[in-house]
mmCIF file of C-alpha atoms and ligand atoms in Angstrom:
data_model
loop_
_atom_site.group_PDB
_atom_site.id
_atom_site.type_symbol
_atom_site.label_atom_id
_atom_site.label_comp_id
_atom_site.label_asym_id
_atom_site.label_seq_id
_atom_site.Cartn_x
_atom_site.Cartn_y
_atom_site.Cartn_z
ATOM 1 C CA MET A 1 0.000 0.000 0.000
ATOM 2 C CA LEU A 2 1.309 3.425 -0.937
ATOM 3 C CA ARG A 3 1.491 5.865 1.938
ATOM 4 C CA LEU A 4 2.979 9.242 1.312
ATOM 5 C CA GLN A 5 5.025 10.780 4.047
ATOM 6 C CA THR A 6 5.674 14.481 3.585
ATOM 7 C CA PRO A 7 9.373 15.373 3.809
ATOM 8 C CA LEU A 8 10.695 16.224 7.258
ATOM 9 C CA PRO A 9 11.229 19.919 7.949
ATOM 10 C CA GLU A 10 14.888 20.935 8.038
ATOM 11 C CA ARG A 11 14.772 21.650 11.773
ATOM 12 C CA TYR A 12 14.533 17.900 12.379
ATOM 13 C CA ARG A 13 16.425 16.589 9.365
ATOM 14 C CA ASP A 14 19.565 18.500 10.191
ATOM 15 C CA ALA A 15 19.416 18.307 13.989
ATOM 16 C CA SER A 16 22.186 16.592 15.961
ATOM 17 C CA PRO A 17 21.257 13.596 18.154
ATOM 18 C CA GLU A 18 21.742 15.810 21.221
ATOM 19 C CA ALA A 19 19.429 18.501 19.860
ATOM 20 C CA LEU A 20 16.800 15.878 19.022
ATOM 21 C CA ASP A 21 17.028 14.457 22.526
ATOM 22 C CA GLU A 22 16.429 17.919 23.904
ATOM 23 C CA MET A 23 13.400 18.481 21.671
ATOM 24 C CA ILE A 24 11.886 15.099 22.481
ATOM 25 C CA GLY A 25 12.577 15.396 26.203
ATOM 26 C CA ALA A 26 11.064 18.889 26.390
ATOM 27 C CA ALA A 27 7.960 17.935 24.361
ATOM 28 C CA LYS A 28 7.446 14.818 26.437
ATOM 29 C CA ALA A 29 7.703 16.798 29.666
ATOM 30 C CA THR A 30 5.210 19.393 28.405
ATOM 31 C CA LEU A 31 2.689 16.811 27.273
ATOM 32 C CA GLY A 32 3.058 14.750 30.460
ATOM 33 C CA GLU A 33 0.235 12.260 31.102
ATOM 34 C CA ARG A 34 -1.578 13.360 27.939
ATOM 35 C CA LEU A 35 1.028 11.430 25.964
ATOM 36 C CA PHE A 36 1.762 7.696 25.920
ATOM 37 C CA ILE A 37 4.633 6.461 23.730
ATOM 38 C CA LEU A 38 4.630 2.782 22.781
ATOM 39 C CA GLY A 39 7.738 1.085 21.374
ATOM 40 C CA HIS A 40 7.862 -2.249 19.569
ATOM 41 C CA HIS A 41 10.901 -4.390 20.372
ATOM 42 C CA TYR A 42 12.306 -3.891 16.857
ATOM 43 C CA GLN A 43 12.684 -0.131 17.267
ATOM 44 C CA ARG A 44 16.067 1.576 17.269
ATOM 45 C CA ASP A 45 17.549 2.513 20.645
ATOM 46 C CA GLU A 46 17.359 6.247 19.849
ATOM 47 C CA VAL A 47 13.571 5.812 19.746
ATOM 48 C CA MET A 48 13.115 3.045 22.282
ATOM 49 C CA LYS A 49 14.699 5.074 25.059
ATOM 50 C CA TRP A 50 11.679 7.420 24.917
ATOM 51 C CA ALA A 51 9.020 4.697 25.032
ATOM 52 C CA ASP A 52 6.783 4.674 28.116
ATOM 53 C CA ALA A 53 6.213 0.980 27.467
ATOM 54 C CA ARG A 54 7.854 -1.625 25.266
ATOM 55 C CA GLY A 55 6.271 -4.769 23.959
ATOM 56 C CA ASP A 56 5.509 -7.212 21.199
ATOM 57 C CA SER A 57 2.474 -6.656 19.022
ATOM 58 C CA TYR A 58 0.161 -8.442 21.486
ATOM 59 C CA ARG A 59 1.386 -6.604 24.563
ATOM 60 C CA LEU A 60 1.261 -3.229 22.825
ATOM 61 C CA SER A 61 -2.377 -3.737 21.840
ATOM 62 C CA VAL A 62 -3.244 -4.537 25.474
ATOM 63 C CA LEU A 63 -1.274 -1.522 26.692
ATOM 64 C CA ALA A 64 -2.963 0.834 24.226
ATOM 65 C CA GLN A 65 -6.369 -0.300 25.488
ATOM 66 C CA GLU A 66 -5.321 0.126 29.110
ATOM 67 C CA ARG A 67 -4.570 3.860 28.773
ATOM 68 C CA PRO A 68 -7.939 5.578 28.186
ATOM 69 C CA ASP A 69 -6.641 8.777 29.809
ATOM 70 C CA ALA A 70 -3.857 9.348 27.300
ATOM 71 C CA GLU A 71 -4.967 11.855 24.692
ATOM 72 C CA TYR A 72 -2.144 10.981 22.294
ATOM 73 C CA ILE A 73 -0.716 7.541 21.681
ATOM 74 C CA VAL A 74 2.477 7.836 19.681
ATOM 75 C CA PHE A 75 3.091 4.396 18.237
ATOM 76 C CA CYS A 76 6.723 3.627 17.477
ATOM 77 C CA GLY A 77 6.131 0.548 15.393
ATOM 78 C CA VAL A 78 4.489 -0.073 12.040
ATOM 79 C CA HIS A 79 1.216 0.914 10.426
ATOM 80 C CA PHE A 80 -0.879 -2.175 11.241
ATOM 81 C CA MET A 81 0.030 -1.846 14.926
ATOM 82 C CA ALA A 82 -1.041 1.807 14.995
ATOM 83 C CA GLU A 83 -4.310 0.872 13.261
ATOM 84 C CA SER A 84 -4.985 -1.781 15.908
ATOM 85 C CA ALA A 85 -4.288 0.763 18.629
ATOM 86 C CA ASP A 86 -6.764 3.166 16.998
ATOM 87 C CA VAL A 87 -9.394 0.414 16.858
ATOM 88 C CA LEU A 88 -8.888 -0.491 20.516
ATOM 89 C CA THR A 89 -8.750 3.046 21.915
ATOM 90 C CA GLY A 90 -11.499 5.618 22.389
ATOM 91 C CA ASP A 91 -12.688 8.304 19.972
ATOM 92 C CA HIS A 92 -11.179 10.963 22.256
ATOM 93 C CA GLN A 93 -7.690 9.488 21.672
ATOM 94 C CA ALA A 94 -5.433 10.093 18.680
ATOM 95 C CA VAL A 95 -2.938 7.469 17.542
ATOM 96 C CA VAL A 96 0.111 8.887 15.779
ATOM 97 C CA LEU A 97 2.643 7.004 13.646
ATOM 98 C CA PRO A 98 5.828 9.119 13.403
ATOM 99 C CA ASP A 99 6.508 8.054 9.783
ATOM 100 C CA LEU A 100 3.553 7.089 7.587
ATOM 101 C CA ASN A 101 5.839 5.001 5.398
ATOM 102 C CA ALA A 102 6.480 2.577 8.255
ATOM 103 C CA GLY A 103 4.406 -0.255 6.817
ATOM 104 C CA CYS A 104 4.930 -4.007 6.824
ATOM 105 C CA SER A 105 5.638 -5.863 3.592
ATOM 106 C CA MET A 106 4.052 -9.016 4.997
ATOM 107 C CA ALA A 107 0.825 -7.190 5.911
ATOM 108 C CA ASP A 108 0.712 -5.860 2.353
ATOM 109 C CA MET A 109 0.762 -9.423 0.962
ATOM 110 C CA ALA A 110 -2.978 -9.856 1.593
ATOM 111 C CA ASP A 111 -5.636 -7.246 0.901
ATOM 112 C CA LEU A 112 -9.395 -7.167 1.358
ATOM 113 C CA ASP A 113 -10.195 -7.776 -2.316
ATOM 114 C CA GLU A 114 -7.961 -10.838 -2.475
ATOM 115 C CA VAL A 115 -9.297 -12.305 0.757
ATOM 116 C CA THR A 116 -12.927 -11.643 -0.222
ATOM 117 C CA GLU A 117 -12.280 -13.288 -3.570
ATOM 118 C CA ALA A 118 -10.638 -16.263 -1.870
ATOM 119 C CA TRP A 119 -13.592 -16.628 0.496
ATOM 120 C CA GLU A 120 -16.051 -16.560 -2.388
ATOM 121 C CA SER A 121 -14.176 -19.108 -4.459
ATOM 122 C CA LEU A 122 -13.769 -21.354 -1.409
ATOM 123 C CA GLY A 123 -17.544 -21.153 -1.013
ATOM 124 C CA ASP A 124 -17.860 -22.933 -4.387
ATOM 125 C CA VAL A 125 -16.048 -26.031 -3.142
ATOM 126 C CA ILE A 126 -16.566 -26.172 0.642
ATOM 127 C CA ASP A 127 -19.097 -25.001 3.194
ATOM 128 C CA THR A 128 -17.606 -21.735 4.437
ATOM 129 C CA GLY A 129 -19.759 -22.231 7.525
ATOM 130 C CA GLU A 130 -17.029 -24.641 8.615
ATOM 131 C CA LEU A 131 -14.189 -22.317 7.687
ATOM 132 C CA ILE A 132 -12.812 -19.933 10.328
ATOM 133 C CA PRO A 133 -10.698 -17.007 9.100
ATOM 134 C CA ILE A 134 -7.766 -16.144 11.326
ATOM 135 C CA THR A 135 -5.631 -13.132 10.569
ATOM 136 C CA TYR A 136 -2.242 -12.444 12.021
ATOM 137 C CA MET A 137 -1.973 -9.084 13.762
ATOM 138 C CA ASN A 138 0.282 -8.123 10.828
ATOM 139 C CA SER A 139 -2.634 -7.230 8.565
ATOM 140 C CA SER A 140 -4.710 -4.174 7.697
ATOM 141 C CA ALA A 141 -7.702 -3.152 9.819
ATOM 142 C CA ALA A 142 -9.873 -4.011 6.798
ATOM 143 C CA LEU A 143 -8.775 -7.636 7.015
ATOM 144 C CA LYS A 144 -9.325 -7.707 10.746
ATOM 145 C CA ALA A 145 -12.842 -6.419 10.084
ATOM 146 C CA PHE A 146 -13.388 -9.176 7.498
ATOM 147 C CA VAL A 147 -12.355 -11.734 10.074
ATOM 148 C CA GLY A 148 -14.597 -10.185 12.742
ATOM 149 C CA GLN A 149 -17.537 -10.305 10.370
ATOM 150 C CA HIS A 150 -16.917 -13.911 9.409
ATOM 151 C CA GLY A 151 -16.644 -15.387 12.894
ATOM 152 C CA GLY A 152 -12.864 -15.416 13.185
ATOM 153 C CA ALA A 153 -10.251 -13.711 15.333
ATOM 154 C CA VAL A 154 -6.914 -11.966 15.163
ATOM 155 C CA CYS A 155 -3.834 -13.730 16.514
ATOM 156 C CA THR A 156 -0.297 -12.664 17.277
ATOM 157 C CA SER A 157 2.810 -14.795 17.479
ATOM 158 C CA THR A 158 2.302 -14.857 21.267
ATOM 159 C CA ASN A 159 -1.158 -16.400 21.204
ATOM 160 C CA ALA A 160 -1.484 -18.107 17.801
ATOM 161 C CA ARG A 161 -1.893 -21.532 19.365
ATOM 162 C CA GLU A 162 -4.667 -20.467 21.749
ATOM 163 C CA ILE A 163 -6.478 -18.710 18.924
ATOM 164 C CA LEU A 164 -6.206 -21.743 16.636
ATOM 165 C CA ASP A 165 -7.383 -24.041 19.447
ATOM 166 C CA TRP A 166 -10.413 -21.773 19.767
ATOM 167 C CA ALA A 167 -10.927 -21.701 15.982
ATOM 168 C CA PHE A 168 -11.291 -25.481 15.923
ATOM 169 C CA THR A 169 -14.074 -25.246 18.495
ATOM 170 C CA GLN A 170 -15.889 -23.028 15.992
ATOM 171 C CA GLY A 171 -15.279 -24.853 12.721
ATOM 172 C CA ARG A 172 -13.304 -27.595 11.008
ATOM 173 C CA LYS A 173 -10.990 -25.625 8.770
ATOM 174 C CA VAL A 174 -8.956 -22.467 9.054
ATOM 175 C CA LEU A 175 -8.038 -19.869 6.444
ATOM 176 C CA PHE A 176 -4.901 -18.301 7.932
ATOM 177 C CA PHE A 177 -3.408 -15.091 6.551
ATOM 178 C CA PRO A 178 -1.112 -13.446 5.680
ATOM 179 C CA ASP A 179 1.872 -15.376 7.161
ATOM 180 C CA GLN A 180 2.075 -18.968 6.015
ATOM 181 C CA HIS A 181 5.001 -19.653 8.370
ATOM 182 C CA LEU A 182 3.267 -18.696 11.596
ATOM 183 C CA GLY A 183 0.258 -20.775 10.509
ATOM 184 C CA ARG A 184 2.371 -23.784 9.598
ATOM 185 C CA ASN A 185 4.641 -23.653 12.646
ATOM 186 C CA THR A 186 1.687 -23.316 14.995
ATOM 187 C CA GLY A 187 -0.345 -26.042 13.287
ATOM 188 C CA ILE A 188 2.562 -28.453 13.456
ATOM 189 C CA ALA A 189 3.170 -27.641 17.120
ATOM 190 C CA MET A 190 -0.515 -28.520 17.668
ATOM 191 C CA GLY A 191 0.018 -31.988 16.151
ATOM 192 C CA TYR A 192 -1.166 -31.414 12.589
ATOM 193 C CA THR A 193 1.031 -32.504 9.680
ATOM 194 C CA HIS A 194 2.120 -30.932 6.411
ATOM 195 C CA ASP A 195 -0.545 -33.094 4.726
ATOM 196 C CA ASP A 196 -3.211 -31.197 6.661
ATOM 197 C CA MET A 197 -2.018 -27.924 5.134
ATOM 198 C CA ARG A 198 -2.064 -26.321 1.706
ATOM 199 C CA VAL A 199 -0.629 -23.004 0.631
ATOM 200 C CA TRP A 200 -3.190 -20.626 -0.869
ATOM 201 C CA ASN A 201 -1.609 -18.588 -3.639
ATOM 202 C CA PRO A 202 -3.872 -15.590 -4.293
ATOM 203 C CA ARG A 203 -2.430 -15.160 -7.787
ATOM 204 C CA PHE A 204 -4.066 -18.347 -9.022
ATOM 205 C CA GLU A 205 -7.637 -19.471 -9.383
ATOM 206 C CA LEU A 206 -8.757 -21.336 -6.273
ATOM 207 C CA GLY A 207 -5.405 -20.471 -4.724
ATOM 208 C CA GLY A 208 -3.649 -22.794 -7.188
ATOM 209 C CA LEU A 209 -5.366 -25.809 -5.584
ATOM 210 C CA THR A 210 -7.779 -28.438 -6.820
ATOM 211 C CA PRO A 211 -11.224 -28.650 -5.174
ATOM 212 C CA GLU A 212 -10.124 -32.008 -3.687
ATOM 213 C CA GLU A 213 -7.026 -30.434 -2.132
ATOM 214 C CA VAL A 214 -9.133 -27.686 -0.575
ATOM 215 C CA GLN A 215 -11.636 -30.226 0.742
ATOM 216 C CA ALA A 216 -8.895 -32.412 2.220
ATOM 217 C CA SER A 217 -6.986 -29.658 3.995
ATOM 218 C CA THR A 218 -7.511 -28.404 7.528
ATOM 219 C CA PHE A 219 -5.281 -25.335 7.149
ATOM 220 C CA LEU A 220 -5.279 -23.056 4.131
ATOM 221 C CA LEU A 221 -2.153 -20.975 4.567
ATOM 222 C CA TRP A 222 -1.953 -17.699 2.673
ATOM 223 C CA LYS A 223 1.207 -17.385 0.616
ATOM 224 C CA GLY A 224 2.724 -14.527 2.598
ATOM 225 C CA HIS A 225 5.961 -14.164 4.506
ATOM 226 C CA CYS A 226 8.244 -11.776 6.343
ATOM 227 C CA SER A 227 11.330 -11.012 4.302
ATOM 228 C CA VAL A 228 13.352 -10.401 7.484
ATOM 229 C CA HIS A 229 12.572 -13.772 9.084
ATOM 230 C CA GLN A 230 12.562 -15.744 5.848
ATOM 231 C CA ARG A 231 16.288 -15.071 5.510
ATOM 232 C CA PHE A 232 17.220 -17.475 8.292
ATOM 233 C CA SER A 233 18.032 -21.001 7.106
ATOM 234 C CA PRO A 234 18.883 -24.412 8.604
ATOM 235 C CA ALA A 235 22.443 -23.854 7.275
ATOM 236 C CA HIS A 236 22.747 -20.949 9.739
ATOM 237 C CA VAL A 237 21.736 -23.300 12.546
ATOM 238 C CA ASP A 238 24.299 -25.899 11.437
ATOM 239 C CA ALA A 239 27.055 -23.282 11.238
ATOM 240 C CA PHE A 240 26.238 -21.949 14.716
ATOM 241 C CA ARG A 241 26.099 -25.444 16.238
ATOM 242 C CA ALA A 242 29.412 -26.385 14.635
ATOM 243 C CA GLN A 243 31.017 -23.444 16.458
ATOM 244 C CA HIS A 244 28.953 -23.654 19.654
ATOM 245 C CA PRO A 245 27.873 -27.263 20.270
ATOM 246 C CA ASP A 246 26.221 -26.250 23.562
ATOM 247 C CA GLY A 247 24.688 -23.081 22.154
ATOM 248 C CA ILE A 248 20.955 -22.367 22.166
ATOM 249 C CA VAL A 249 18.984 -21.386 19.059
ATOM 250 C CA ILE A 250 15.798 -19.344 19.516
ATOM 251 C CA ALA A 251 13.657 -18.526 16.476
ATOM 252 C CA HIS A 252 10.636 -16.315 15.854
ATOM 253 C CA PRO A 253 7.724 -18.336 14.371
ATOM 254 C CA GLU A 254 7.773 -16.167 11.240
ATOM 255 C CA CYS A 255 10.896 -18.159 10.300
ATOM 256 C CA SER A 256 10.407 -21.130 8.001
ATOM 257 C CA HIS A 257 9.419 -24.485 9.452
ATOM 258 C CA GLU A 258 12.816 -25.851 8.385
ATOM 259 C CA VAL A 259 14.439 -23.388 10.803
ATOM 260 C CA CYS A 260 11.848 -23.674 13.588
ATOM 261 C CA SER A 261 11.979 -27.468 13.548
ATOM 262 C CA VAL A 262 15.712 -27.441 14.342
ATOM 263 C CA ALA A 263 15.672 -24.477 16.750
ATOM 264 C CA ASP A 264 15.798 -25.203 20.480
ATOM 265 C CA GLN A 265 12.997 -22.765 21.216
ATOM 266 C CA VAL A 266 10.437 -20.927 19.094
ATOM 267 C CA GLY A 267 8.351 -17.933 20.121
ATOM 268 C CA SER A 268 7.319 -14.316 19.760
ATOM 269 C CA THR A 269 9.544 -11.365 20.565
ATOM 270 C CA ASP A 270 8.255 -11.353 24.150
ATOM 271 C CA PHE A 271 8.957 -15.082 24.406
ATOM 272 C CA ILE A 272 12.486 -14.567 23.075
ATOM 273 C CA ILE A 273 13.204 -11.927 25.715
ATOM 274 C CA LYS A 274 11.966 -14.232 28.481
ATOM 275 C CA ALA A 275 13.876 -17.227 27.087
ATOM 276 C CA VAL A 276 17.113 -15.217 27.064
ATOM 277 C CA ALA A 277 16.507 -14.132 30.666
ATOM 278 C CA ALA A 278 15.818 -17.747 31.704
ATOM 279 C CA ALA A 279 18.941 -19.227 30.040
ATOM 280 C CA PRO A 280 21.831 -20.036 32.390
ATOM 281 C CA ALA A 281 24.566 -17.423 32.801
ATOM 282 C CA GLY A 282 27.411 -18.087 30.371
ATOM 283 C CA SER A 283 25.076 -19.419 27.635
ATOM 284 C CA THR A 284 25.718 -18.652 24.004
ATOM 285 C CA ILE A 285 22.437 -17.903 22.269
ATOM 286 C CA ALA A 286 21.764 -17.382 18.560
ATOM 287 C CA ILE A 287 18.529 -15.579 17.838
ATOM 288 C CA ALA A 288 16.584 -15.650 14.588
ATOM 289 C CA THR A 289 14.730 -12.361 14.575
ATOM 290 C CA GLU A 290 15.120 -8.670 13.782
ATOM 291 C CA ILE A 291 18.561 -7.280 14.571
ATOM 292 C CA HIS A 292 17.565 -4.386 16.824
ATOM 293 C CA LEU A 293 16.034 -6.743 19.354
ATOM 294 C CA VAL A 294 19.031 -9.065 19.128
ATOM 295 C CA ASN A 295 21.479 -6.205 19.683
ATOM 296 C CA ARG A 296 19.465 -4.825 22.594
ATOM 297 C CA LEU A 297 19.412 -8.250 24.235
ATOM 298 C CA ARG A 298 23.166 -8.498 23.668
ATOM 299 C CA ASP A 299 23.736 -5.128 25.353
ATOM 300 C CA GLU A 300 21.330 -5.774 28.219
ATOM 301 C CA THR A 301 22.506 -9.314 28.981
ATOM 302 C CA PRO A 302 26.252 -9.076 29.615
ATOM 303 C CA ASP A 303 26.422 -12.468 31.381
ATOM 304 C CA LYS A 304 25.416 -14.310 28.165
ATOM 305 C CA THR A 305 26.716 -14.229 24.621
ATOM 306 C CA ILE A 306 23.895 -13.184 22.309
ATOM 307 C CA ILE A 307 24.336 -13.185 18.545
ATOM 308 C CA SER A 308 22.157 -13.079 15.446
ATOM 309 C CA LEU A 309 21.678 -16.518 13.891
ATOM 310 C CA ASP A 310 22.413 -14.920 10.528
ATOM 311 C CA PRO A 311 25.824 -13.220 10.650
ATOM 312 C CA LEU A 312 24.580 -10.714 8.034
ATOM 313 C CA ILE A 313 22.337 -8.339 9.894
ATOM 314 C CA CYS A 314 18.583 -8.476 9.298
ATOM 315 C CA PRO A 315 16.926 -5.143 10.014
ATOM 316 C CA CYS A 316 13.251 -4.538 9.344
ATOM 317 C CA SER A 317 13.541 -1.579 6.981
ATOM 318 C CA THR A 318 10.067 -0.264 7.777
ATOM 319 C CA MET A 319 10.465 -0.407 11.571
ATOM 320 C CA PHE A 320 13.754 1.431 10.939
ATOM 321 C CA ARG A 321 11.889 4.386 9.435
ATOM 322 C CA ILE A 322 10.865 5.558 12.884
ATOM 323 C CA ASP A 323 13.788 7.623 14.114
ATOM 324 C CA GLY A 324 14.639 10.517 16.408
ATOM 325 C CA PRO A 325 13.857 13.227 13.815
ATOM 326 C CA HIS A 326 10.357 11.852 13.090
ATOM 327 C CA LEU A 327 9.615 11.378 16.780
ATOM 328 C CA ALA A 328 10.717 14.949 17.589
ATOM 329 C CA TRP A 329 8.631 16.262 14.681
ATOM 330 C CA VAL A 330 5.335 14.653 15.726
ATOM 331 C CA LEU A 331 5.852 15.473 19.421
ATOM 332 C CA GLU A 332 6.657 19.151 18.853
ATOM 333 C CA ASN A 333 3.539 19.395 16.679
ATOM 334 C CA LEU A 334 1.461 17.865 19.473
ATOM 335 C CA VAL A 335 2.795 20.492 21.839
ATOM 336 C CA GLU A 336 1.582 23.129 19.352
ATOM 337 C CA GLY A 337 -1.828 21.443 19.283
ATOM 338 C CA ARG A 338 -1.359 19.925 15.809
ATOM 339 C CA VAL A 339 -1.925 16.197 15.429
ATOM 340 C CA ILE A 340 0.086 15.085 12.420
ATOM 341 C CA ASN A 341 0.353 11.543 11.057
ATOM 342 C CA GLN A 342 -2.790 10.432 12.839
ATOM 343 C CA ILE A 343 -3.878 6.888 11.993
ATOM 344 C CA THR A 344 -7.637 6.705 11.764
ATOM 345 C CA VAL A 345 -9.695 3.645 10.931
ATOM 346 C CA ASP A 346 -13.205 4.387 9.626
ATOM 347 C CA PRO A 347 -16.130 3.615 11.990
ATOM 348 C CA GLU A 348 -17.518 0.558 10.164
ATOM 349 C CA THR A 349 -14.112 -1.064 9.818
ATOM 350 C CA THR A 350 -13.414 -0.200 13.450
ATOM 351 C CA GLU A 351 -16.604 -1.877 14.622
ATOM 352 C CA TRP A 352 -15.792 -5.231 13.036
ATOM 353 C CA ALA A 353 -12.025 -5.088 13.501
ATOM 354 C CA LYS A 354 -12.694 -4.508 17.175
ATOM 355 C CA VAL A 355 -14.805 -7.674 17.278
ATOM 356 C CA ALA A 356 -11.862 -9.680 15.901
ATOM 357 C CA LEU A 357 -9.307 -8.002 18.170
ATOM 358 C CA GLN A 358 -11.517 -8.247 21.235
ATOM 359 C CA ARG A 359 -12.092 -11.949 20.537
ATOM 360 C CA MET A 360 -8.327 -12.380 20.510
ATOM 361 C CA LEU A 361 -7.947 -10.516 23.805
ATOM 362 C CA ASP A 362 -10.814 -12.449 25.405
ATOM 363 C CA ILE A 363 -9.545 -15.834 24.226
ATOM 364 C CA THR A 364 -6.045 -15.021 25.445
ATOM 365 C CA GLN A 365 -7.274 -13.690 28.783
ATOM 366 C CA GLY A 366 -9.620 -16.660 29.277
ATOM 367 C CA ASN A 367 -12.866 -14.657 28.988
ATOM 368 C CA PRO A 368 -15.977 -16.239 27.413
ATOM 369 C CA VAL A 369 -16.138 -15.539 23.680
ATOM 370 C CA GLU A 370 -19.415 -15.097 21.946
ATOM 371 C CA ALA A 371 -19.498 -15.934 18.262
ATOM 372 C CA VAL A 372 -22.934 -16.590 16.898
ATOM 373 C CA ARG A 373 -23.203 -17.370 13.212
ATOM 374 C CA ASP A 374 -25.875 -15.650 11.243
ATOM 375 C CA PRO A 375 -26.584 -18.109 8.376
ATOM 376 C CA ALA A 376 -28.466 -15.450 6.388
ATOM 377 C CA THR A 377 -25.491 -13.141 6.081
ATOM 378 C CA ASP A 378 -22.641 -15.567 6.737
ATOM 379 C CA SER A 379 -21.515 -13.236 9.465
ATOM 380 C CA ARG A 380 -21.640 -13.512 13.202
ATOM 381 C CA ALA A 381 -23.463 -11.176 15.494
ATOM 382 C CA LEU A 382 -21.565 -8.544 17.391
ATOM 383 C CA PRO A 383 -21.119 -9.580 20.993
ATOM 384 C CA VAL A 384 -23.671 -7.780 23.152
HETATM 385 P P1 LIG B 401 5.614 -9.910 17.501
HETATM 386 O O1 LIG B 401 4.170 -10.325 17.474
HETATM 387 O O2 LIG B 401 6.491 -10.967 18.041
HETATM 388 O O3 LIG B 401 5.773 -8.586 18.117
HETATM 389 O O4 LIG B 401 6.048 -9.771 15.995
HETATM 390 C C1 LIG B 401 5.555 -8.759 15.183
HETATM 391 C C2 LIG B 401 6.347 -8.674 13.977
HETATM 392 O O5 LIG B 401 6.108 -7.869 13.106
HETATM 393 C C3 LIG B 401 7.417 -9.626 13.839
HETATM 394 O O6 LIG B 401 8.016 -9.501 12.628
HETATM 395 FE FE1 LIG B 402 6.577 -6.865 8.927
HETATM 396 FE FE2 LIG B 402 8.641 -8.575 8.980
HETATM 397 FE FE3 LIG B 402 9.004 -6.010 9.627
HETATM 398 FE FE4 LIG B 402 7.644 -7.651 11.259
HETATM 399 S S1 LIG B 402 9.809 -7.774 10.703
HETATM 400 S S2 LIG B 402 7.066 -5.563 10.674
HETATM 401 S S3 LIG B 402 6.577 -8.946 9.731
HETATM 402 S S4 LIG B 402 8.377 -6.817 7.598
#
């Protein structure tokens, strides 16, 4: 999706790191409790040091919802995360993304037209009443709304298993988008096999599958991926183990199944942080995820040796767009009463996306989840 970010004014573009720190610190102090800055674990240190709270995509969505008093939520992350925060927060709150070009290439691999088309063509060969759509958090609000309307839920890499367990209490098959790897890795961890899964390629009619293949599969996995995590390979694991026979490999579930199946541990960014903390002092740990998190863990865990599983660094180029100059720019505008780079989801999309996000939060927090199918419209009623 094309998002146009206006060029940064010179004041910020040419400012020294010290000057930017001063601007950000002063704006933050002026705004006080009216401002809440969220930072995803993949953010640069120059940004992360200003975050009031850090987290993975699941934790940040909970945190956004828990701060109804904050007038401005400045989201240092990527576009789909800011959209989710807007959906989950009140109308009196503004969510700001410091650089509008901070998107996610994986989220852009599935759009509403493609998913609607897929749903319709699946309806020709199976009963979509038995099909539960699950979207990864890394997707547009429009796709979350589609899922809410069709009886499904959002998942993150932290709770994908719980959400899929729930999905199979609602139906017999799952359409999982946009990340095939998270779907596959979670399904296999649940005891399903590769034979239970087919990749849905939106470029081909019926996803490139035969009606029999669709009918026989339990998981239809959208052909999407994260270019950062897809770089890691089993050869990296072999090379690390050859050098560090007692070393520990921890992979994010957006990595391929070939990598996850040979890793010692697999989990979300939050999981990775906890796994590093739990490893014995003196451990050597290779991590397969975005480099800013790996480097931060390295710096914050001096009693362990932390390295990237891939010796060539893997930054997420869109997360990297959020920097000191953009943060200073949006904050100084807020001080002047101007909300720039606000992320706003339209009311109808918000209503249904909220259903899908709230289902995720309720399932994860163990609350009862209402999902009543309306056979006339093939949608499920909003929870009352
Ligand atoms: P987490 O859900 O682990 O925060 O991951 C989000 C993401 O974009 C990873 O690439
Ligand atoms: Fe998207 Fe991958 Fe970047 Fe995460 S790391 S925001 S999935 S491109």
